[in-house]
mmCIF file of C-alpha atoms in Angstrom:
data_model
loop_
_atom_site.group_PDB
_atom_site.id
_atom_site.type_symbol
_atom_site.label_atom_id
_atom_site.label_comp_id
_atom_site.label_asym_id
_atom_site.label_seq_id
_atom_site.Cartn_x
_atom_site.Cartn_y
_atom_site.Cartn_z
ATOM 1 C CA MET D 1 -181.427 107.196 -83.829
ATOM 2 C CA LYS D 2 -181.959 103.386 -84.220
ATOM 3 C CA ARG D 3 -180.201 100.898 -81.830
ATOM 4 C CA ILE D 4 -180.280 97.627 -82.521
ATOM 5 C CA GLY D 5 -179.576 94.855 -79.777
ATOM 6 C CA ILE D 6 -177.794 91.275 -81.075
ATOM 7 C CA VAL D 7 -178.598 88.218 -78.977
ATOM 8 C CA CYS D 8 -177.208 84.943 -79.891
ATOM 9 C CA ASP D 9 -179.402 82.071 -78.300
ATOM 10 C CA GLY D 10 -179.919 78.430 -79.256
ATOM 11 C CA GLY D 11 -176.962 75.827 -80.258
ATOM 12 C CA ASP D 12 -173.852 77.393 -81.667
ATOM 13 C CA ALA D 13 -173.263 77.343 -85.562
ATOM 14 C CA PRO D 14 -170.394 78.053 -87.671
ATOM 15 C CA GLY D 15 -171.697 81.374 -89.005
ATOM 16 C CA ILE D 16 -172.835 83.450 -86.169
ATOM 17 C CA ASN D 17 -170.051 85.602 -86.204
ATOM 18 C CA ALA D 18 -170.518 86.287 -89.722
ATOM 19 C CA ALA D 19 -174.151 87.260 -89.066
ATOM 20 C CA ILE D 20 -172.904 89.722 -86.236
ATOM 21 C CA ARG D 21 -170.326 90.977 -88.457
ATOM 22 C CA ALA D 22 -173.016 91.727 -91.159
ATOM 23 C CA VAL D 23 -175.694 93.290 -88.825
ATOM 24 C CA ALA D 24 -173.010 95.719 -87.530
ATOM 25 C CA ARG D 25 -171.396 96.627 -90.417
ATOM 26 C CA ALA D 26 -174.888 97.264 -92.393
ATOM 27 C CA SER D 27 -175.755 99.250 -89.214
ATOM 28 C CA PHE D 28 -172.918 101.527 -89.168
ATOM 29 C CA ASP D 29 -173.488 102.400 -92.906
ATOM 30 C CA ARG D 30 -176.682 103.781 -91.685
ATOM 31 C CA GLU D 31 -175.728 105.294 -88.819
ATOM 32 C CA PHE D 32 -177.316 103.200 -86.226
ATOM 33 C CA GLU D 33 -175.779 101.995 -83.139
ATOM 34 C CA VAL D 34 -175.270 98.470 -81.907
ATOM 35 C CA LEU D 35 -175.199 96.568 -78.704
ATOM 36 C CA GLY D 36 -174.147 93.084 -78.327
ATOM 37 C CA PHE D 37 -175.929 90.925 -75.229
ATOM 38 C CA ILE D 38 -173.387 88.597 -73.585
ATOM 39 C CA ASP D 39 -174.302 84.917 -73.396
ATOM 40 C CA GLY D 40 -177.719 85.089 -75.213
ATOM 41 C CA PHE D 41 -180.779 85.784 -72.947
ATOM 42 C CA HIS D 42 -178.358 85.734 -69.756
ATOM 43 C CA GLY D 43 -176.929 88.935 -70.876
ATOM 44 C CA LEU D 44 -180.346 90.345 -71.799
ATOM 45 C CA ILE D 45 -181.715 89.469 -68.158
ATOM 46 C CA GLU D 46 -178.692 90.569 -66.620
ATOM 47 C CA ASP D 47 -178.061 93.941 -68.598
ATOM 48 C CA ASP D 48 -174.561 92.364 -69.497
ATOM 49 C CA VAL D 49 -173.941 94.039 -72.531
ATOM 50 C CA LYS D 50 -171.276 95.574 -74.548
ATOM 51 C CA ILE D 51 -171.105 98.499 -77.295
ATOM 52 C CA ILE D 52 -170.521 97.019 -80.999
ATOM 53 C CA THR D 53 -167.915 99.326 -82.708
ATOM 54 C CA LYS D 54 -166.031 98.225 -86.463
ATOM 55 C CA PRO D 55 -162.806 97.181 -84.127
ATOM 56 C CA SER D 56 -165.180 94.437 -82.519
ATOM 57 C CA VAL D 57 -166.187 92.968 -85.820
ATOM 58 C CA SER D 58 -162.969 93.121 -87.421
ATOM 59 C CA GLY D 59 -161.716 89.915 -88.642
ATOM 60 C CA ILE D 60 -164.480 87.719 -87.248
ATOM 61 C CA LEU D 61 -166.041 86.490 -90.522
ATOM 62 C CA THR D 62 -164.122 83.019 -90.027
ATOM 63 C CA LEU D 63 -164.129 82.557 -86.838
ATOM 64 C CA GLY D 64 -166.440 79.499 -85.321
ATOM 65 C CA GLY D 65 -168.433 80.103 -82.129
ATOM 66 C CA SER D 66 -169.827 83.250 -81.163
ATOM 67 C CA ILE D 67 -167.966 86.554 -79.964
ATOM 68 C CA LEU D 68 -170.821 87.329 -77.706
ATOM 69 C CA GLY D 69 -171.010 83.857 -76.531
ATOM 70 C CA ILE D 70 -174.786 82.041 -76.805
ATOM 71 C CA SER D 71 -177.246 79.816 -74.269
ATOM 72 C CA ARG D 72 -179.693 77.471 -74.685
ATOM 73 C CA PHE D 73 -182.462 79.216 -72.267
ATOM 74 C CA ASN D 74 -186.103 79.742 -71.822
ATOM 75 C CA PRO D 75 -186.798 82.953 -70.493
ATOM 76 C CA TYR D 76 -190.412 81.926 -70.147
ATOM 77 C CA LYS D 77 -189.722 79.626 -66.764
ATOM 78 C CA ASP D 78 -189.640 82.379 -64.562
ATOM 79 C CA PRO D 79 -191.844 85.561 -65.002
ATOM 80 C CA LYS D 80 -188.976 87.689 -63.617
ATOM 81 C CA HIS D 81 -186.737 86.839 -66.356
ATOM 82 C CA VAL D 82 -189.556 88.210 -68.752
ATOM 83 C CA GLU D 83 -189.913 91.562 -66.873
ATOM 84 C CA ALA D 84 -186.091 92.031 -66.813
ATOM 85 C CA ILE D 85 -185.768 91.536 -70.217
ATOM 86 C CA LYS D 86 -188.701 94.325 -71.213
ATOM 87 C CA GLU D 87 -186.893 96.601 -68.523
ATOM 88 C CA ASN D 88 -183.398 96.424 -70.312
ATOM 89 C CA PHE D 89 -184.849 96.859 -73.543
ATOM 90 C CA LYS D 90 -186.124 100.247 -72.478
ATOM 91 C CA LYS D 91 -183.046 100.813 -70.278
ATOM 92 C CA ASN D 92 -180.899 100.491 -73.298
ATOM 93 C CA ASN D 93 -182.958 102.163 -75.819
ATOM 94 C CA LEU D 94 -183.423 99.859 -78.668
ATOM 95 C CA THR D 95 -185.376 100.220 -81.252
ATOM 96 C CA LEU D 96 -185.415 95.982 -81.673
ATOM 97 C CA LEU D 97 -183.484 93.015 -81.155
ATOM 98 C CA VAL D 98 -181.733 91.086 -83.815
ATOM 99 C CA PHE D 99 -181.737 87.546 -82.504
ATOM 100 C CA ILE D 100 -179.384 85.016 -84.179
ATOM 101 C CA GLY D 101 -180.933 82.105 -82.756
ATOM 102 C CA ASP D 102 -183.098 78.760 -84.013
ATOM 103 C CA ARG D 103 -186.995 77.539 -83.668
ATOM 104 C CA ASP D 104 -187.250 77.856 -80.091
ATOM 105 C CA THR D 105 -186.000 81.409 -80.469
ATOM 106 C CA VAL D 106 -189.084 82.237 -82.833
ATOM 107 C CA THR D 107 -190.754 80.808 -80.265
ATOM 108 C CA VAL D 108 -189.691 83.182 -77.529
ATOM 109 C CA ALA D 109 -189.467 85.942 -79.935
ATOM 110 C CA LYS D 110 -193.106 85.490 -80.535
ATOM 111 C CA LYS D 111 -194.205 85.851 -76.825
ATOM 112 C CA LEU D 112 -191.811 88.773 -76.155
ATOM 113 C CA SER D 113 -193.122 90.475 -79.326
ATOM 114 C CA GLU D 114 -196.594 90.182 -77.853
ATOM 115 C CA GLU D 115 -195.586 91.864 -74.697
ATOM 116 C CA GLY D 116 -194.091 94.985 -76.997
ATOM 117 C CA VAL D 117 -190.551 93.986 -77.301
ATOM 118 C CA PRO D 118 -189.870 93.977 -81.149
ATOM 119 C CA SER D 119 -187.431 91.633 -82.833
ATOM 120 C CA ILE D 120 -186.066 90.003 -85.957
ATOM 121 C CA VAL D 121 -185.039 86.500 -86.204
ATOM 122 C CA VAL D 122 -181.776 85.672 -88.392
ATOM 123 C CA PRO D 123 -182.133 81.846 -88.260
ATOM 124 C CA LYS D 124 -178.831 79.510 -87.331
ATOM 125 C CA SER D 125 -179.162 76.113 -86.954
ATOM 126 C CA ILE D 126 -177.000 73.078 -87.868
ATOM 127 C CA ASP D 127 -180.521 71.069 -87.719
ATOM 128 C CA ASN D 128 -181.755 73.442 -90.979
ATOM 129 C CA ASP D 129 -185.175 73.004 -88.613
ATOM 130 C CA VAL D 130 -186.583 76.613 -88.895
ATOM 131 C CA TYR D 131 -189.452 77.237 -90.474
ATOM 132 C CA GLY D 132 -189.283 80.422 -93.173
ATOM 133 C CA THR D 133 -186.013 79.684 -95.035
ATOM 134 C CA ASP D 134 -184.484 77.170 -97.158
ATOM 135 C CA HIS D 135 -181.459 76.725 -94.954
ATOM 136 C CA SER D 136 -180.130 78.164 -91.678
ATOM 137 C CA ILE D 137 -176.884 79.466 -90.843
ATOM 138 C CA GLY D 138 -174.403 76.469 -89.683
ATOM 139 C CA PHE D 139 -176.246 73.776 -91.890
ATOM 140 C CA ASP D 140 -173.545 74.018 -94.902
ATOM 141 C CA THR D 141 -170.888 73.962 -93.064
ATOM 142 C CA ALA D 142 -171.889 71.070 -90.513
ATOM 143 C CA VAL D 143 -173.050 69.002 -93.949
ATOM 144 C CA SER D 144 -169.309 69.441 -95.186
ATOM 145 C CA PHE D 145 -167.914 68.045 -92.237
ATOM 146 C CA ILE D 146 -170.238 65.127 -92.055
ATOM 147 C CA ALA D 147 -169.443 64.486 -95.893
ATOM 148 C CA SER D 148 -165.654 64.984 -95.052
ATOM 149 C CA SER D 149 -166.168 62.531 -91.964
ATOM 150 C CA LEU D 150 -167.429 59.577 -94.161
ATOM 151 C CA ASP D 151 -164.829 60.345 -96.984
ATOM 152 C CA ASN D 152 -162.243 58.915 -94.118
ATOM 153 C CA LEU D 153 -164.592 56.597 -92.807
ATOM 154 C CA HIS D 154 -164.753 54.744 -96.142
ATOM 155 C CA ALA D 155 -161.010 53.968 -95.657
ATOM 156 C CA THR D 156 -161.745 52.216 -92.340
ATOM 157 C CA ALA D 157 -164.460 50.633 -93.066
ATOM 158 C CA SER D 158 -163.038 48.870 -96.124
ATOM 159 C CA ALA D 159 -159.908 47.855 -94.541
ATOM 160 C CA HIS D 160 -161.829 45.755 -91.826
ATOM 161 C CA HIS D 161 -164.843 44.854 -93.464
ATOM 162 C CA ARG D 162 -167.173 46.559 -90.851
ATOM 163 C CA LEU D 163 -170.370 47.808 -90.689
ATOM 164 C CA MET D 164 -169.979 51.664 -89.796
ATOM 165 C CA VAL D 165 -173.047 53.570 -88.219
ATOM 166 C CA VAL D 166 -172.766 57.575 -88.226
ATOM 167 C CA GLU D 167 -174.790 59.141 -85.953
ATOM 168 C CA THR D 168 -175.166 62.848 -87.057
ATOM 169 C CA MET D 169 -177.403 65.438 -84.689
ATOM 170 C CA GLY D 170 -180.884 66.217 -86.082
ATOM 171 C CA ARG D 171 -183.466 66.763 -82.930
ATOM 172 C CA GLU D 172 -186.047 66.099 -84.985
ATOM 173 C CA THR D 173 -185.089 66.384 -88.688
ATOM 174 C CA GLY D 174 -183.085 64.437 -91.058
ATOM 175 C CA TRP D 175 -181.502 67.171 -92.639
ATOM 176 C CA LEU D 176 -177.903 66.545 -91.559
ATOM 177 C CA ALA D 177 -177.915 62.696 -92.151
ATOM 178 C CA LEU D 178 -179.659 63.190 -95.540
ATOM 179 C CA PHE D 179 -177.110 65.808 -96.624
ATOM 180 C CA GLY D 180 -174.540 64.616 -95.221
ATOM 181 C CA GLY D 181 -174.937 60.885 -96.309
ATOM 182 C CA LEU D 182 -175.763 61.646 -99.930
ATOM 183 C CA ALA D 183 -172.744 64.208 -100.084
ATOM 184 C CA GLY D 184 -170.437 61.312 -98.411
ATOM 185 C CA GLY D 185 -171.762 58.385 -100.104
ATOM 186 C CA ALA D 186 -173.385 56.425 -97.001
ATOM 187 C CA ASP D 187 -174.522 53.183 -98.380
ATOM 188 C CA TYR D 188 -177.886 53.636 -96.247
ATOM 189 C CA ILE D 189 -179.854 56.568 -94.572
ATOM 190 C CA VAL D 190 -182.099 56.407 -91.626
ATOM 191 C CA ILE D 191 -184.139 59.771 -90.872
ATOM 192 C CA PRO D 192 -187.015 60.904 -88.854
ATOM 193 C CA GLU D 193 -189.096 61.919 -92.009
ATOM 194 C CA VAL D 194 -189.105 58.224 -94.076
ATOM 195 C CA PRO D 195 -190.563 54.808 -92.308
ATOM 196 C CA PHE D 196 -187.807 52.525 -91.949
ATOM 197 C CA ASN D 197 -187.543 49.190 -90.437
ATOM 198 C CA ILE D 198 -184.139 47.296 -89.119
ATOM 199 C CA GLU D 199 -184.630 44.155 -91.217
ATOM 200 C CA GLU D 200 -184.583 46.319 -94.399
ATOM 201 C CA ILE D 201 -181.542 47.826 -93.513
ATOM 202 C CA ALA D 202 -180.094 44.292 -92.574
ATOM 203 C CA LYS D 203 -181.108 43.006 -95.656
ATOM 204 C CA HIS D 204 -179.446 45.973 -97.738
ATOM 205 C CA VAL D 205 -176.153 45.513 -96.040
ATOM 206 C CA GLU D 206 -176.033 41.728 -96.822
ATOM 207 C CA SER D 207 -177.213 42.272 -100.747
ATOM 208 C CA ARG D 208 -173.950 44.609 -100.706
ATOM 209 C CA ARG D 209 -171.757 41.956 -99.185
ATOM 210 C CA LYS D 210 -173.018 39.104 -102.034
ATOM 211 C CA GLU D 211 -172.147 41.986 -104.294
ATOM 212 C CA GLY D 212 -168.242 41.545 -103.095
ATOM 213 C CA LYS D 213 -169.093 44.951 -101.173
ATOM 214 C CA ASN D 214 -167.621 43.988 -97.620
ATOM 215 C CA PHE D 215 -168.507 46.840 -95.972
ATOM 216 C CA SER D 216 -171.208 49.560 -95.336
ATOM 217 C CA ILE D 217 -171.731 53.046 -93.811
ATOM 218 C CA VAL D 218 -174.932 53.864 -92.043
ATOM 219 C CA THR D 219 -176.057 57.449 -91.295
ATOM 220 C CA VAL D 220 -178.817 57.739 -88.903
ATOM 221 C CA ALA D 221 -180.002 61.445 -87.206
ATOM 222 C CA GLU D 222 -180.268 61.067 -83.317
ATOM 223 C CA GLY D 223 -183.786 62.414 -83.451
ATOM 224 C CA VAL D 224 -184.937 58.890 -85.272
ATOM 225 C CA VAL D 225 -187.483 56.949 -82.900
ATOM 226 C CA LEU D 226 -186.333 53.135 -83.263
ATOM 227 C CA PRO D 227 -188.949 50.510 -83.680
ATOM 228 C CA GLY D 228 -190.268 49.193 -80.142
ATOM 229 C CA GLU D 229 -188.583 52.230 -78.409
ATOM 230 C CA ASP D 230 -190.386 52.931 -75.210
ATOM 231 C CA THR D 231 -191.015 57.000 -75.936
ATOM 232 C CA SER D 232 -192.286 57.066 -72.316
ATOM 233 C CA LYS D 233 -188.965 57.014 -70.714
ATOM 234 C CA PHE D 234 -187.794 59.936 -73.066
ATOM 235 C CA GLU D 235 -186.381 62.736 -70.845
ATOM 236 C CA TYR D 236 -187.506 66.228 -71.928
ATOM 237 C CA ASP D 237 -185.340 69.690 -72.042
ATOM 238 C CA GLU D 238 -187.024 72.778 -70.965
ATOM 239 C CA PHE D 239 -188.736 73.269 -74.245
ATOM 240 C CA GLY D 240 -190.219 70.446 -74.748
ATOM 241 C CA HIS D 241 -187.629 68.686 -76.707
ATOM 242 C CA LYS D 242 -186.421 64.880 -76.104
ATOM 243 C CA VAL D 243 -182.918 64.520 -75.186
ATOM 244 C CA ASN D 244 -181.330 62.392 -77.716
ATOM 245 C CA SER D 245 -177.693 62.601 -76.291
ATOM 246 C CA LYS D 246 -178.964 59.830 -73.521
ATOM 247 C CA ARG D 247 -180.994 57.593 -76.066
ATOM 248 C CA MET D 248 -177.481 56.346 -77.686
ATOM 249 C CA VAL D 249 -179.926 55.866 -81.311
ATOM 250 C CA GLY D 250 -176.339 54.846 -83.078
ATOM 251 C CA TYR D 251 -175.576 52.396 -80.667
ATOM 252 C CA ARG D 252 -178.590 50.880 -80.894
ATOM 253 C CA LEU D 253 -179.462 50.850 -84.146
ATOM 254 C CA ALA D 254 -175.691 49.193 -84.636
ATOM 255 C CA SER D 255 -176.405 46.148 -81.934
ATOM 256 C CA GLU D 256 -179.175 45.373 -83.692
ATOM 257 C CA LEU D 257 -177.939 45.039 -87.267
ATOM 258 C CA GLU D 258 -174.726 43.341 -85.557
ATOM 259 C CA ASN D 259 -177.272 40.673 -84.722
ATOM 260 C CA LEU D 260 -178.928 40.397 -87.746
ATOM 261 C CA THR D 261 -175.627 40.562 -90.054
ATOM 262 C CA HIS D 262 -173.132 39.302 -88.154
ATOM 263 C CA LEU D 263 -170.781 41.773 -88.968
ATOM 264 C CA ARG D 264 -168.261 43.220 -86.935
ATOM 265 C CA THR D 265 -169.999 47.056 -86.264
ATOM 266 C CA ARG D 266 -168.569 50.141 -84.980
ATOM 267 C CA VAL D 267 -170.271 53.290 -84.554
ATOM 268 C CA MET D 268 -169.187 56.834 -84.429
ATOM 269 C CA ILE D 269 -171.296 59.960 -82.738
ATOM 270 C CA LEU D 270 -170.085 63.219 -84.552
ATOM 271 C CA GLY D 271 -171.736 65.011 -81.915
ATOM 272 C CA TYR D 272 -170.792 68.802 -81.133
ATOM 273 C CA LEU D 273 -167.579 68.406 -83.950
ATOM 274 C CA GLN D 274 -170.487 69.144 -86.137
ATOM 275 C CA ARG D 275 -171.001 72.466 -84.331
ATOM 276 C CA GLY D 276 -167.843 73.889 -84.795
ATOM 277 C CA GLY D 277 -165.176 74.917 -87.182
ATOM 278 C CA ILE D 278 -164.714 77.502 -89.643
ATOM 279 C CA PRO D 279 -167.766 78.431 -91.447
ATOM 280 C CA THR D 280 -168.159 77.522 -95.439
ATOM 281 C CA ASN D 281 -168.235 80.351 -98.085
ATOM 282 C CA THR D 282 -172.449 79.239 -98.806
ATOM 283 C CA ASP D 283 -172.703 79.736 -94.552
ATOM 284 C CA ARG D 284 -170.636 83.038 -94.774
ATOM 285 C CA LEU D 285 -172.812 84.106 -97.686
ATOM 286 C CA LEU D 286 -175.696 83.442 -96.114
ATOM 287 C CA ALA D 287 -174.839 84.836 -93.055
ATOM 288 C CA THR D 288 -174.166 88.293 -94.436
ATOM 289 C CA ARG D 289 -177.260 88.327 -96.455
ATOM 290 C CA LEU D 290 -179.559 87.893 -93.849
ATOM 291 C CA GLY D 291 -177.598 90.067 -91.067
ATOM 292 C CA VAL D 292 -178.043 92.875 -93.685
ATOM 293 C CA GLU D 293 -181.690 92.034 -94.820
ATOM 294 C CA ALA D 294 -182.388 92.537 -90.872
ATOM 295 C CA VAL D 295 -180.923 96.106 -90.737
ATOM 296 C CA ASN D 296 -182.819 96.598 -94.143
ATOM 297 C CA LEU D 297 -185.932 95.587 -92.450
ATOM 298 C CA THR D 298 -185.369 97.879 -89.347
ATOM 299 C CA SER D 299 -184.897 100.862 -91.350
ATOM 300 C CA LYS D 300 -188.378 100.210 -92.830
ATOM 301 C CA GLY D 301 -189.947 99.585 -89.447
ATOM 302 C CA ILE D 302 -190.597 95.875 -90.435
ATOM 303 C CA PHE D 303 -190.146 93.752 -87.489
ATOM 304 C CA ASN D 304 -191.402 90.357 -85.549
ATOM 305 C CA VAL D 305 -190.293 88.314 -88.943
ATOM 306 C CA VAL D 306 -188.205 85.418 -89.745
ATOM 307 C CA VAL D 307 -185.626 86.680 -92.330
ATOM 308 C CA GLY D 308 -184.878 83.548 -94.412
ATOM 309 C CA VAL D 309 -184.196 82.537 -98.386
ATOM 310 C CA LYS D 310 -186.450 80.763 -100.482
ATOM 311 C CA ASN D 311 -185.368 79.637 -104.048
ATOM 312 C CA GLY D 312 -182.415 82.005 -103.598
ATOM 313 C CA GLU D 313 -184.361 85.009 -103.103
ATOM 314 C CA VAL D 314 -184.455 86.913 -99.317
ATOM 315 C CA ILE D 315 -188.075 86.629 -97.432
ATOM 316 C CA THR D 316 -189.476 87.222 -94.383
ATOM 317 C CA THR D 317 -191.948 84.915 -92.037
ATOM 318 C CA PRO D 318 -194.131 86.564 -89.670
ATOM 319 C CA TYR D 319 -193.777 84.719 -86.372
ATOM 320 C CA GLU D 320 -197.115 83.552 -86.007
ATOM 321 C CA ASP D 321 -196.411 81.786 -89.537
ATOM 322 C CA ALA D 322 -193.307 80.213 -88.347
ATOM 323 C CA TYR D 323 -192.882 79.572 -84.310
ATOM 324 C CA ASP D 324 -194.863 76.279 -84.435
ATOM 325 C CA LYS D 325 -193.808 74.731 -87.424
ATOM 326 C CA ILE D 326 -190.479 72.969 -88.473
ATOM 327 C CA ASN D 327 -188.524 72.788 -91.540
ATOM 328 C CA MET D 328 -188.588 69.411 -91.876
ATOM 329 C CA ALA D 329 -186.093 67.737 -94.621
ATOM 330 C CA ASP D 330 -187.123 67.176 -98.104
ATOM 331 C CA VAL D 331 -187.848 63.961 -98.696
ATOM 332 C CA THR D 332 -187.241 63.919 -102.570
ATOM 333 C CA TYR D 333 -183.616 64.127 -101.325
ATOM 334 C CA PHE D 334 -184.175 60.606 -99.747
ATOM 335 C CA GLU D 335 -185.371 59.404 -103.234
ATOM 336 C CA LEU D 336 -182.417 60.786 -104.672
ATOM 337 C CA ALA D 337 -180.173 58.940 -102.229
ATOM 338 C CA ARG D 338 -181.773 55.325 -102.480
ATOM 339 C CA LEU D 339 -180.517 55.336 -105.853
ATOM 340 C CA PHE D 340 -177.290 54.950 -104.579
ATOM 341 C CA PHE D 341 -178.160 52.305 -101.831
#
C-alpha cells in the first residue's frame, strides 16, 4: 500500500484545490492512501494531518485558496524542524510527499530528498517562475484578472485623460505584467527581463498624446529595479528574496512619469487580488494533468522531480536541474507587445 502526503507551500494560487483533487482521485483509483498536512510545512512539522477521502475533495475543483491551508515557511531555518519532518514522514508511513508549491518549495524538497524524504513538486505560482514547466498552476487565472482589470481601467483613464500605472506581482520575473499587459492592451510594459529607461516611456506617452490619445496605461512588475534605486536598502525574506511590497515600484514609477509628462497620474496595485478567485478552465486542466501525473510517477517509483508541461507534453525535471534556476519571461512576447505600444 502506497501512502501519499500532500503539502501546499508558498503563496496561494487559483487551482491548488484542483491539484489536491487530482492527486486524491488518481490515488484512490490505484488504491493508494492520501494524507493532507494542514498549513503547509507547519502541519508537516507539527504532525497536523488529516485523512483525505472522496468526500474531502468533492466540489473543490472550482474553489480558490486551499482546503488544506498554505504557508510560506523555510524549515531549514531550524534543524529541529527538519528532524520533525523526517520523524513525521516515518510516523505516517508515507511513500512520498507531493508538494504543491513554488520555486522555494523545489529548493526545500531537494534538500529533504538528500536526507531521505522523497517527493514530487507540482508547480503552482502566479509568477510562473518555476523552472521545468511552461506554465505553473494559477498563472492563467492571474493573467485573466490583470487583463480584465486593464479593460476596466481603460474607461476611467480615457474619461479623466490620465496616465495609469498598474503594478502587478512578479517577484523576479515579468510574466504577469507582460501577458496581462499584452492581453489587456497596455500601452507600455516594464519587466525585469527587458532593459528600459523612464525617459523613453515618457516620450512614448507624449507621442501618444500628439496622436490624439489623451491617456495611457503602463503595466510594471513589482520586481523591477528602477534606475538609480538604492539596492543596498532592500529588505529580504527568509529565502533571500527582496521584499517588493515595501518598495512601491508602481508609485515611484508613476511619480517620475508625472514629472516628465505633466499628466495626472494614478496608480493601481493589483496585489493579492491576483491570487484569488475561481481558477480558469486552463488552470483547472493544468492542475488536473499535473496532479494525476504525480500519482502516475509514484506508481512507477519515480520521485524527486518537478512535474510540468512543455510544448503541451507532460515532462519531469530532476530537482538538481531545477532548484537553482528561474523560468524567466519569454521576451519574444515583449517584442510582440511592442508592436502595439
